[in-house]
Amino acid sequence: MLEIRNLCAAYGGPDVLSSVTLEVKAGETVAVLGANTAGKTTLLRTISGLVARARGSVTFEGTELIGRPAHTIPALGLGHVPEGRHVFPRMTTLDNLKMGAFFHRGAGDIAQRIQRVFALFPRLEERQGQMAGSMSGGEQQMVSIGRALMGNPKLLLLDEPSHGLAPIVVDELHAAIGAINRQGVAVLLVEQNAVLALSVAHRGYVLEAGHVVLSGDAQALSADHGVRRAYLGV
Ligand code: ATP
């Protein structure tokens, strides 16, 4: 579904991603683990066309994304939930969700999509009239994920959804990510919380200083000594 080959990316200085090769197959949840500044956010931003200096190949269902204008990428079936959530703070939860379908009008019933989001996150239904900026961090993360789902993505890019959230909220999000995947949406999940990531993912990659240094199925990565020491606190 998503095939990344020899991807390099930079912001003007040296490469932040160096020859990254990675794939996500239809129906999979794939985790990308790595410490601060490993390049995880840059990887997702490059897939979404937000990093101008990219070389190599990123194909999504056979369509090359490198060089493609960023605004044309969501319509191919890619949803991006950015680091930091970036909800529209002065809009209601419901309007934030509707914004997620803005570029996808006519491609399905908006009301049905909203009901799908509410079924995943009942809290959003309860708080649909509340300004998103006044919601808790976890609720804003739900809004951000829900907004991306409103575009009916085939692949969801999730950037650190658990960042800064209480363990009970992290558990809720974890369950929702599993449910989204079971609905047939592939997930590429970037996380510093390796325990969370490996518990929901089928496979994973470890990124260090812009290089993929390890990859494998989630169980094998969870058992790997280096991963356990560096990312699982064992
Ligand atoms: P974190 O978890 O801290 O967000 P990360 O693994 O997601 O880390 P990136 O945010 O991709 O890492 O950053 C990788 C490198 O790219 C860092 O050295 C960072 O300083 C640099 N970088 C990120 N964004 C920019 C930018 N807009 N301009 C210049 N350099 C950037």
PDB file of C-alpha atoms and ligand atoms in Angstrom:
ATOM      1  CA  MET A   1       0.000   0.000   0.000  1.00  0.00           C
ATOM      2  CA  LEU A   2       2.697   2.484   1.092  1.00  0.00           C
ATOM      3  CA  GLU A   3       6.197   1.786  -0.224  1.00  0.00           C
ATOM      4  CA  ILE A   4       9.081   3.994   0.789  1.00  0.00           C
ATOM      5  CA  ARG A   5      12.403   3.396  -0.944  1.00  0.00           C
ATOM      6  CA  ASN A   6      15.701   5.106  -0.164  1.00  0.00           C
ATOM      7  CA  LEU A   7      13.999   8.204   1.171  1.00  0.00           C
ATOM      8  CA  CYS A   8      16.216  11.147   2.121  1.00  0.00           C
ATOM      9  CA  ALA A   9      14.815  14.400   3.444  1.00  0.00           C
ATOM     10  CA  ALA A  10      16.275  17.669   4.705  1.00  0.00           C
ATOM     11  CA  TYR A  11      15.139  21.103   5.795  1.00  0.00           C
ATOM     12  CA  GLY A  12      18.004  22.972   4.166  1.00  0.00           C
ATOM     13  CA  GLY A  13      20.874  21.563   6.218  1.00  0.00           C
ATOM     14  CA  PRO A  14      22.103  17.967   6.351  1.00  0.00           C
ATOM     15  CA  ASP A  15      19.736  15.069   5.691  1.00  0.00           C
ATOM     16  CA  VAL A  16      17.327  14.355   8.546  1.00  0.00           C
ATOM     17  CA  LEU A  17      16.241  11.093   6.888  1.00  0.00           C
ATOM     18  CA  SER A  18      18.902   8.948   5.197  1.00  0.00           C
ATOM     19  CA  SER A  19      17.923   6.236   2.768  1.00  0.00           C
ATOM     20  CA  VAL A  20      14.842   5.101   4.679  1.00  0.00           C
ATOM     21  CA  THR A  21      13.104   2.042   3.245  1.00  0.00           C
ATOM     22  CA  LEU A  22       9.824   0.999   4.817  1.00  0.00           C
ATOM     23  CA  GLU A  23       6.449  -0.377   3.835  1.00  0.00           C
ATOM     24  CA  VAL A  24       2.906  -0.604   5.129  1.00  0.00           C
ATOM     25  CA  LYS A  25       0.674  -3.290   3.682  1.00  0.00           C
ATOM     26  CA  ALA A  26      -3.105  -2.970   3.456  1.00  0.00           C
ATOM     27  CA  GLY A  27      -4.719  -3.670   6.813  1.00  0.00           C
ATOM     28  CA  GLU A  28      -1.501  -3.369   8.830  1.00  0.00           C
ATOM     29  CA  THR A  29      -0.606  -1.247  11.821  1.00  0.00           C
ATOM     30  CA  VAL A  30       3.088  -0.401  11.595  1.00  0.00           C
ATOM     31  CA  ALA A  31       4.980   1.382  14.377  1.00  0.00           C
ATOM     32  CA  VAL A  32       7.990   3.656  13.970  1.00  0.00           C
ATOM     33  CA  LEU A  33       9.965   3.906  17.184  1.00  0.00           C
ATOM     34  CA  GLY A  34      12.786   6.265  17.933  1.00  0.00           C
ATOM     35  CA  ALA A  35      14.130   8.763  20.400  1.00  0.00           C
ATOM     36  CA  ASN A  36      13.752  12.542  20.147  1.00  0.00           C
ATOM     37  CA  THR A  37      15.064  13.952  16.853  1.00  0.00           C
ATOM     38  CA  ALA A  38      15.343  10.503  15.225  1.00  0.00           C
ATOM     39  CA  GLY A  39      13.296  11.884  12.328  1.00  0.00           C
ATOM     40  CA  LYS A  40       9.896  10.291  13.039  1.00  0.00           C
ATOM     41  CA  THR A  41       7.846  13.454  12.506  1.00  0.00           C
ATOM     42  CA  THR A  42       9.889  14.298   9.435  1.00  0.00           C
ATOM     43  CA  LEU A  43       9.077  10.860   8.003  1.00  0.00           C
ATOM     44  CA  LEU A  44       5.321  11.437   8.316  1.00  0.00           C
ATOM     45  CA  ARG A  45       5.584  15.012   7.063  1.00  0.00           C
ATOM     46  CA  THR A  46       7.571  13.851   4.037  1.00  0.00           C
ATOM     47  CA  ILE A  47       4.930  11.236   3.178  1.00  0.00           C
ATOM     48  CA  SER A  48       2.306  14.005   3.325  1.00  0.00           C
ATOM     49  CA  GLY A  49       4.311  16.252   1.015  1.00  0.00           C
ATOM     50  CA  LEU A  50       5.207  18.788   3.717  1.00  0.00           C
ATOM     51  CA  VAL A  51       9.002  18.547   3.441  1.00  0.00           C
ATOM     52  CA  ALA A  52      10.209  20.127   0.227  1.00  0.00           C
ATOM     53  CA  ARG A  53      13.701  18.629   0.075  1.00  0.00           C
ATOM     54  CA  ALA A  54      12.906  14.963  -0.330  1.00  0.00           C
ATOM     55  CA  ARG A  55      14.617  12.414  -2.590  1.00  0.00           C
ATOM     56  CA  GLY A  56      13.873   8.763  -3.187  1.00  0.00           C
ATOM     57  CA  SER A  57      10.457   7.255  -3.659  1.00  0.00           C
ATOM     58  CA  VAL A  58       7.233   7.188  -1.668  1.00  0.00           C
ATOM     59  CA  THR A  59       4.422   5.418  -3.480  1.00  0.00           C
ATOM     60  CA  PHE A  60       0.890   5.043  -2.173  1.00  0.00           C
ATOM     61  CA  GLU A  61      -1.141   2.437  -4.039  1.00  0.00           C
ATOM     62  CA  GLY A  62       1.269   2.890  -6.939  1.00  0.00           C
ATOM     63  CA  THR A  63       1.092   6.717  -7.058  1.00  0.00           C
ATOM     64  CA  GLU A  64       4.380   8.546  -6.484  1.00  0.00           C
ATOM     65  CA  LEU A  65       3.992  11.149  -3.734  1.00  0.00           C
ATOM     66  CA  ILE A  66       7.412  12.808  -3.935  1.00  0.00           C
ATOM     67  CA  GLY A  67       7.030  16.076  -5.809  1.00  0.00           C
ATOM     68  CA  ARG A  68       3.246  16.002  -5.536  1.00  0.00           C
ATOM     69  CA  PRO A  69       1.535  19.088  -4.030  1.00  0.00           C
ATOM     70  CA  ALA A  70       0.650  18.410  -0.384  1.00  0.00           C
ATOM     71  CA  HIS A  71      -2.981  19.478  -0.770  1.00  0.00           C
ATOM     72  CA  THR A  72      -3.613  16.716  -3.325  1.00  0.00           C
ATOM     73  CA  ILE A  73      -2.408  13.907  -1.045  1.00  0.00           C
ATOM     74  CA  PRO A  74      -5.338  13.480   1.426  1.00  0.00           C
ATOM     75  CA  ALA A  75      -7.734  12.793  -1.441  1.00  0.00           C
ATOM     76  CA  LEU A  76      -5.633   9.748  -2.389  1.00  0.00           C
ATOM     77  CA  GLY A  77      -6.687   8.190   0.920  1.00  0.00           C
ATOM     78  CA  LEU A  78      -4.042   9.400   3.355  1.00  0.00           C
ATOM     79  CA  GLY A  79      -5.044  10.928   6.686  1.00  0.00           C
ATOM     80  CA  HIS A  80      -2.432  12.731   8.812  1.00  0.00           C
ATOM     81  CA  VAL A  81      -2.869  13.329  12.544  1.00  0.00           C
ATOM     82  CA  PRO A  82      -0.078  15.777  13.348  1.00  0.00           C
ATOM     83  CA  GLU A  83       2.091  15.943  16.431  1.00  0.00           C
ATOM     84  CA  GLY A  84       0.488  18.433  18.837  1.00  0.00           C
ATOM     85  CA  ARG A  85      -3.067  17.758  17.568  1.00  0.00           C
ATOM     86  CA  HIS A  86      -3.598  21.173  15.957  1.00  0.00           C
ATOM     87  CA  VAL A  87      -7.343  21.354  16.452  1.00  0.00           C
ATOM     88  CA  PHE A  88      -9.118  24.565  15.466  1.00  0.00           C
ATOM     89  CA  PRO A  89      -9.462  25.950  19.015  1.00  0.00           C
ATOM     90  CA  ARG A  90     -12.290  28.426  18.394  1.00  0.00           C
ATOM     91  CA  MET A  91     -14.432  25.973  16.504  1.00  0.00           C
ATOM     92  CA  THR A  92     -16.693  23.374  18.077  1.00  0.00           C
ATOM     93  CA  THR A  93     -15.834  19.697  18.125  1.00  0.00           C
ATOM     94  CA  LEU A  94     -18.484  19.093  15.470  1.00  0.00           C
ATOM     95  CA  ASP A  95     -17.145  21.823  13.178  1.00  0.00           C
ATOM     96  CA  ASN A  96     -13.602  20.507  13.616  1.00  0.00           C
ATOM     97  CA  LEU A  97     -14.855  17.124  12.416  1.00  0.00           C
ATOM     98  CA  LYS A  98     -16.671  18.672   9.466  1.00  0.00           C
ATOM     99  CA  MET A  99     -13.455  20.457   8.451  1.00  0.00           C
ATOM    100  CA  GLY A 100     -11.906  17.017   8.006  1.00  0.00           C
ATOM    101  CA  ALA A 101     -14.379  16.304   5.223  1.00  0.00           C
ATOM    102  CA  PHE A 102     -13.948  19.709   3.578  1.00  0.00           C
ATOM    103  CA  PHE A 103     -11.923  18.442   0.610  1.00  0.00           C
ATOM    104  CA  HIS A 104     -13.883  15.221   0.331  1.00  0.00           C
ATOM    105  CA  ARG A 105     -17.358  16.575  -0.323  1.00  0.00           C
ATOM    106  CA  GLY A 106     -19.513  14.361  -2.445  1.00  0.00           C
ATOM    107  CA  ALA A 107     -17.453  11.302  -1.650  1.00  0.00           C
ATOM    108  CA  GLY A 108     -19.920   9.929   0.875  1.00  0.00           C
ATOM    109  CA  ASP A 109     -22.340  10.898   3.535  1.00  0.00           C
ATOM    110  CA  ILE A 110     -20.840  13.372   6.034  1.00  0.00           C
ATOM    111  CA  ALA A 111     -23.467  12.566   8.704  1.00  0.00           C
ATOM    112  CA  GLN A 112     -22.566   8.886   8.472  1.00  0.00           C
ATOM    113  CA  ARG A 113     -18.889   9.669   8.907  1.00  0.00           C
ATOM    114  CA  ILE A 114     -19.636  11.790  11.961  1.00  0.00           C
ATOM    115  CA  GLN A 115     -21.604   8.898  13.474  1.00  0.00           C
ATOM    116  CA  ARG A 116     -18.636   6.601  12.836  1.00  0.00           C
ATOM    117  CA  VAL A 117     -16.350   9.010  14.718  1.00  0.00           C
ATOM    118  CA  PHE A 118     -18.874   9.317  17.573  1.00  0.00           C
ATOM    119  CA  ALA A 119     -19.086   5.516  17.809  1.00  0.00           C
ATOM    120  CA  LEU A 120     -15.300   5.392  18.238  1.00  0.00           C
ATOM    121  CA  PHE A 121     -15.162   8.351  20.611  1.00  0.00           C
ATOM    122  CA  PRO A 122     -18.485   8.720  22.487  1.00  0.00           C
ATOM    123  CA  ARG A 123     -16.956  11.635  24.435  1.00  0.00           C
ATOM    124  CA  LEU A 124     -16.917  13.677  21.234  1.00  0.00           C
ATOM    125  CA  GLU A 125     -20.642  13.170  20.773  1.00  0.00           C
ATOM    126  CA  GLU A 126     -21.238  14.389  24.336  1.00  0.00           C
ATOM    127  CA  ARG A 127     -19.035  17.422  23.713  1.00  0.00           C
ATOM    128  CA  GLN A 128     -19.856  18.127  20.087  1.00  0.00           C
ATOM    129  CA  GLY A 129     -20.875  21.733  20.865  1.00  0.00           C
ATOM    130  CA  GLN A 130     -17.810  22.543  22.981  1.00  0.00           C
ATOM    131  CA  MET A 131     -14.993  24.714  21.621  1.00  0.00           C
ATOM    132  CA  ALA A 132     -12.163  22.340  20.781  1.00  0.00           C
ATOM    133  CA  GLY A 133      -9.633  24.657  22.460  1.00  0.00           C
ATOM    134  CA  SER A 134     -11.329  24.122  25.820  1.00  0.00           C
ATOM    135  CA  MET A 135     -11.199  20.319  25.643  1.00  0.00           C
ATOM    136  CA  SER A 136      -8.638  18.250  27.557  1.00  0.00           C
ATOM    137  CA  GLY A 137      -5.475  17.047  25.814  1.00  0.00           C
ATOM    138  CA  GLY A 138      -6.913  13.565  25.348  1.00  0.00           C
ATOM    139  CA  GLU A 139     -10.183  14.905  23.967  1.00  0.00           C
ATOM    140  CA  GLN A 140      -8.288  17.153  21.555  1.00  0.00           C
ATOM    141  CA  GLN A 141      -6.349  14.092  20.389  1.00  0.00           C
ATOM    142  CA  MET A 142      -9.682  12.369  19.752  1.00  0.00           C
ATOM    143  CA  VAL A 143     -10.860  15.405  17.762  1.00  0.00           C
ATOM    144  CA  SER A 144      -7.649  15.352  15.730  1.00  0.00           C
ATOM    145  CA  ILE A 145      -7.973  11.627  14.957  1.00  0.00           C
ATOM    146  CA  GLY A 146     -11.705  12.005  14.278  1.00  0.00           C
ATOM    147  CA  ARG A 147     -11.056  14.911  11.910  1.00  0.00           C
ATOM    148  CA  ALA A 148      -8.587  12.777   9.921  1.00  0.00           C
ATOM    149  CA  LEU A 149     -11.101   9.912   9.779  1.00  0.00           C
ATOM    150  CA  MET A 150     -13.673  12.273   8.247  1.00  0.00           C
ATOM    151  CA  GLY A 151     -11.602  12.112   5.046  1.00  0.00           C
ATOM    152  CA  ASN A 152     -12.211   8.334   4.905  1.00  0.00           C
ATOM    153  CA  PRO A 153      -8.494   7.486   4.796  1.00  0.00           C
ATOM    154  CA  LYS A 154      -7.191   4.089   3.719  1.00  0.00           C
ATOM    155  CA  LEU A 155      -4.000   4.829   5.638  1.00  0.00           C
ATOM    156  CA  LEU A 156      -3.803   6.923   8.806  1.00  0.00           C
ATOM    157  CA  LEU A 157      -0.504   8.569   9.781  1.00  0.00           C
ATOM    158  CA  LEU A 158      -0.486   9.076  13.556  1.00  0.00           C
ATOM    159  CA  ASP A 159       2.213  11.271  15.102  1.00  0.00           C
ATOM    160  CA  GLU A 160       2.755  10.644  18.836  1.00  0.00           C
ATOM    161  CA  PRO A 161      -0.919  10.333  19.800  1.00  0.00           C
ATOM    162  CA  SER A 162      -0.059   9.452  23.405  1.00  0.00           C
ATOM    163  CA  HIS A 163       2.266  12.403  23.983  1.00  0.00           C
ATOM    164  CA  GLY A 164       1.633  14.141  27.310  1.00  0.00           C
ATOM    165  CA  LEU A 165      -1.536  12.181  28.123  1.00  0.00           C
ATOM    166  CA  ALA A 166      -2.516  10.348  31.302  1.00  0.00           C
ATOM    167  CA  PRO A 167      -2.216   6.531  31.189  1.00  0.00           C
ATOM    168  CA  ILE A 168      -5.996   6.008  31.304  1.00  0.00           C
ATOM    169  CA  VAL A 169      -6.465   8.252  28.252  1.00  0.00           C
ATOM    170  CA  VAL A 170      -3.590   6.514  26.499  1.00  0.00           C
ATOM    171  CA  ASP A 171      -5.420   3.204  27.035  1.00  0.00           C
ATOM    172  CA  GLU A 172      -8.572   4.679  25.479  1.00  0.00           C
ATOM    173  CA  LEU A 173      -6.657   5.898  22.443  1.00  0.00           C
ATOM    174  CA  HIS A 174      -4.888   2.590  22.164  1.00  0.00           C
ATOM    175  CA  ALA A 175      -8.263   0.805  22.019  1.00  0.00           C
ATOM    176  CA  ALA A 176      -9.510   3.280  19.413  1.00  0.00           C
ATOM    177  CA  ILE A 177      -6.439   2.777  17.198  1.00  0.00           C
ATOM    178  CA  GLY A 178      -7.069  -0.988  17.332  1.00  0.00           C
ATOM    179  CA  ALA A 179     -10.733  -0.463  16.419  1.00  0.00           C
ATOM    180  CA  ILE A 180      -9.857   1.871  13.519  1.00  0.00           C
ATOM    181  CA  ASN A 181      -7.456  -0.750  12.181  1.00  0.00           C
ATOM    182  CA  ARG A 182     -10.060  -3.492  12.506  1.00  0.00           C
ATOM    183  CA  GLN A 183     -12.376  -1.332  10.382  1.00  0.00           C
ATOM    184  CA  GLY A 184      -9.842  -1.828   7.583  1.00  0.00           C
ATOM    185  CA  VAL A 185      -7.758   1.350   7.899  1.00  0.00           C
ATOM    186  CA  ALA A 186      -3.996   0.783   7.778  1.00  0.00           C
ATOM    187  CA  VAL A 187      -2.051   2.754  10.403  1.00  0.00           C
ATOM    188  CA  LEU A 188       1.499   4.123  10.454  1.00  0.00           C
ATOM    189  CA  LEU A 189       2.062   5.014  14.093  1.00  0.00           C
ATOM    190  CA  VAL A 190       4.991   7.129  15.244  1.00  0.00           C
ATOM    191  CA  GLU A 191       5.583   6.863  18.972  1.00  0.00           C
ATOM    192  CA  GLN A 192       8.122   7.410  21.684  1.00  0.00           C
ATOM    193  CA  ASN A 193       5.858   5.246  23.838  1.00  0.00           C
ATOM    194  CA  ALA A 194       7.214   1.946  22.521  1.00  0.00           C
ATOM    195  CA  VAL A 195       5.086  -0.154  24.861  1.00  0.00           C
ATOM    196  CA  LEU A 196       1.924   1.353  23.427  1.00  0.00           C
ATOM    197  CA  ALA A 197       3.160   1.213  19.857  1.00  0.00           C
ATOM    198  CA  LEU A 198       4.304  -2.400  19.944  1.00  0.00           C
ATOM    199  CA  SER A 199       1.143  -3.545  21.692  1.00  0.00           C
ATOM    200  CA  VAL A 200      -1.072  -2.279  18.847  1.00  0.00           C
ATOM    201  CA  ALA A 201       1.267  -2.782  15.877  1.00  0.00           C
ATOM    202  CA  HIS A 202       1.772  -5.825  13.698  1.00  0.00           C
ATOM    203  CA  ARG A 203       5.283  -4.745  12.709  1.00  0.00           C
ATOM    204  CA  GLY A 204       7.695  -1.993  13.558  1.00  0.00           C
ATOM    205  CA  TYR A 205      10.796  -0.085  12.522  1.00  0.00           C
ATOM    206  CA  VAL A 206      13.368   1.569  14.759  1.00  0.00           C
ATOM    207  CA  LEU A 207      14.670   4.897  13.504  1.00  0.00           C
ATOM    208  CA  GLU A 208      17.938   6.329  14.829  1.00  0.00           C
ATOM    209  CA  ALA A 209      19.386   9.590  13.547  1.00  0.00           C
ATOM    210  CA  GLY A 210      17.404   9.289  10.326  1.00  0.00           C
ATOM    211  CA  HIS A 211      18.346   5.656   9.605  1.00  0.00           C
ATOM    212  CA  VAL A 212      16.249   2.509   9.980  1.00  0.00           C
ATOM    213  CA  VAL A 213      18.448   0.418  12.275  1.00  0.00           C
ATOM    214  CA  LEU A 214      16.039  -2.433  13.000  1.00  0.00           C
ATOM    215  CA  SER A 215      12.714  -3.777  11.766  1.00  0.00           C
ATOM    216  CA  GLY A 216      10.588  -6.796  12.420  1.00  0.00           C
ATOM    217  CA  ASP A 217       7.286  -8.025  13.710  1.00  0.00           C
ATOM    218  CA  ALA A 218       6.082  -6.402  16.902  1.00  0.00           C
ATOM    219  CA  GLN A 219       6.636  -9.469  19.056  1.00  0.00           C
ATOM    220  CA  ALA A 220      10.213  -9.879  17.879  1.00  0.00           C
ATOM    221  CA  LEU A 221      10.944  -6.194  18.475  1.00  0.00           C
ATOM    222  CA  SER A 222       9.427  -6.369  21.970  1.00  0.00           C
ATOM    223  CA  ALA A 223      11.789  -9.246  22.737  1.00  0.00           C
ATOM    224  CA  ASP A 224      14.877  -7.587  21.242  1.00  0.00           C
ATOM    225  CA  HIS A 225      17.465  -6.714  23.914  1.00  0.00           C
ATOM    226  CA  GLY A 226      18.476  -3.398  22.336  1.00  0.00           C
ATOM    227  CA  VAL A 227      14.850  -2.287  21.931  1.00  0.00           C
ATOM    228  CA  ARG A 228      14.007  -3.373  25.476  1.00  0.00           C
ATOM    229  CA  ARG A 229      16.930  -1.401  26.883  1.00  0.00           C
ATOM    230  CA  ALA A 230      16.523   1.719  24.758  1.00  0.00           C
ATOM    231  CA  TYR A 231      12.754   1.990  24.377  1.00  0.00           C
ATOM    232  CA  LEU A 232      10.974  -0.265  26.852  1.00  0.00           C
ATOM    233  CA  GLY A 233      12.907   0.763  29.945  1.00  0.00           C
ATOM    234  CA  VAL A 234      13.839  -2.841  30.739  1.00  0.00           C
TER     235      VAL A 234
HETATM  236  P1  ATP B   1      10.456  14.402  18.315  1.00  0.00           P
HETATM  237  O1  ATP B   1       9.845  13.223  18.951  1.00  0.00           O
HETATM  238  O2  ATP B   1      11.284  15.229  19.239  1.00  0.00           O
HETATM  239  O3  ATP B   1       9.474  15.214  17.530  1.00  0.00           O
HETATM  240  P2  ATP B   1      11.327  13.193  15.871  1.00  0.00           P
HETATM  241  O4  ATP B   1      11.929  11.835  15.847  1.00  0.00           O
HETATM  242  O5  ATP B   1       9.905  13.311  15.431  1.00  0.00           O
HETATM  243  O6  ATP B   1      11.532  13.818  17.294  1.00  0.00           O
HETATM  244  P3  ATP B   1      11.888  15.249  13.943  1.00  0.00           P
HETATM  245  O7  ATP B   1      10.904  16.191  14.569  1.00  0.00           O
HETATM  246  O8  ATP B   1      11.550  14.622  12.649  1.00  0.00           O
HETATM  247  O9  ATP B   1      12.249  14.091  14.975  1.00  0.00           O
HETATM  248  O10 ATP B   1      13.284  16.015  13.826  1.00  0.00           O
HETATM  249  C1  ATP B   1      14.425  15.420  13.235  1.00  0.00           C
HETATM  250  C2  ATP B   1      15.492  16.483  13.043  1.00  0.00           C
HETATM  251  O11 ATP B   1      15.035  17.450  12.099  1.00  0.00           O
HETATM  252  C3  ATP B   1      15.819  17.247  14.317  1.00  0.00           C
HETATM  253  O12 ATP B   1      17.222  17.421  14.388  1.00  0.00           O
HETATM  254  C4  ATP B   1      15.109  18.576  14.142  1.00  0.00           C
HETATM  255  O13 ATP B   1      15.793  19.615  14.780  1.00  0.00           O
HETATM  256  C5  ATP B   1      15.116  18.760  12.638  1.00  0.00           C
HETATM  257  N1  ATP B   1      13.931  19.506  12.193  1.00  0.00           N
HETATM  258  C6  ATP B   1      12.638  19.143  12.381  1.00  0.00           C
HETATM  259  N2  ATP B   1      11.794  20.053  11.845  1.00  0.00           N
HETATM  260  C7  ATP B   1      12.572  21.033  11.317  1.00  0.00           C
HETATM  261  C8  ATP B   1      12.295  22.246  10.606  1.00  0.00           C
HETATM  262  N3  ATP B   1      11.053  22.636  10.327  1.00  0.00           N
HETATM  263  N4  ATP B   1      13.362  22.984  10.208  1.00  0.00           N
HETATM  264  C9  ATP B   1      14.643  22.589  10.460  1.00  0.00           C
HETATM  265  N5  ATP B   1      14.966  21.438  11.108  1.00  0.00           N
HETATM  266  C10 ATP B   1      13.949  20.673  11.529  1.00  0.00           C
END
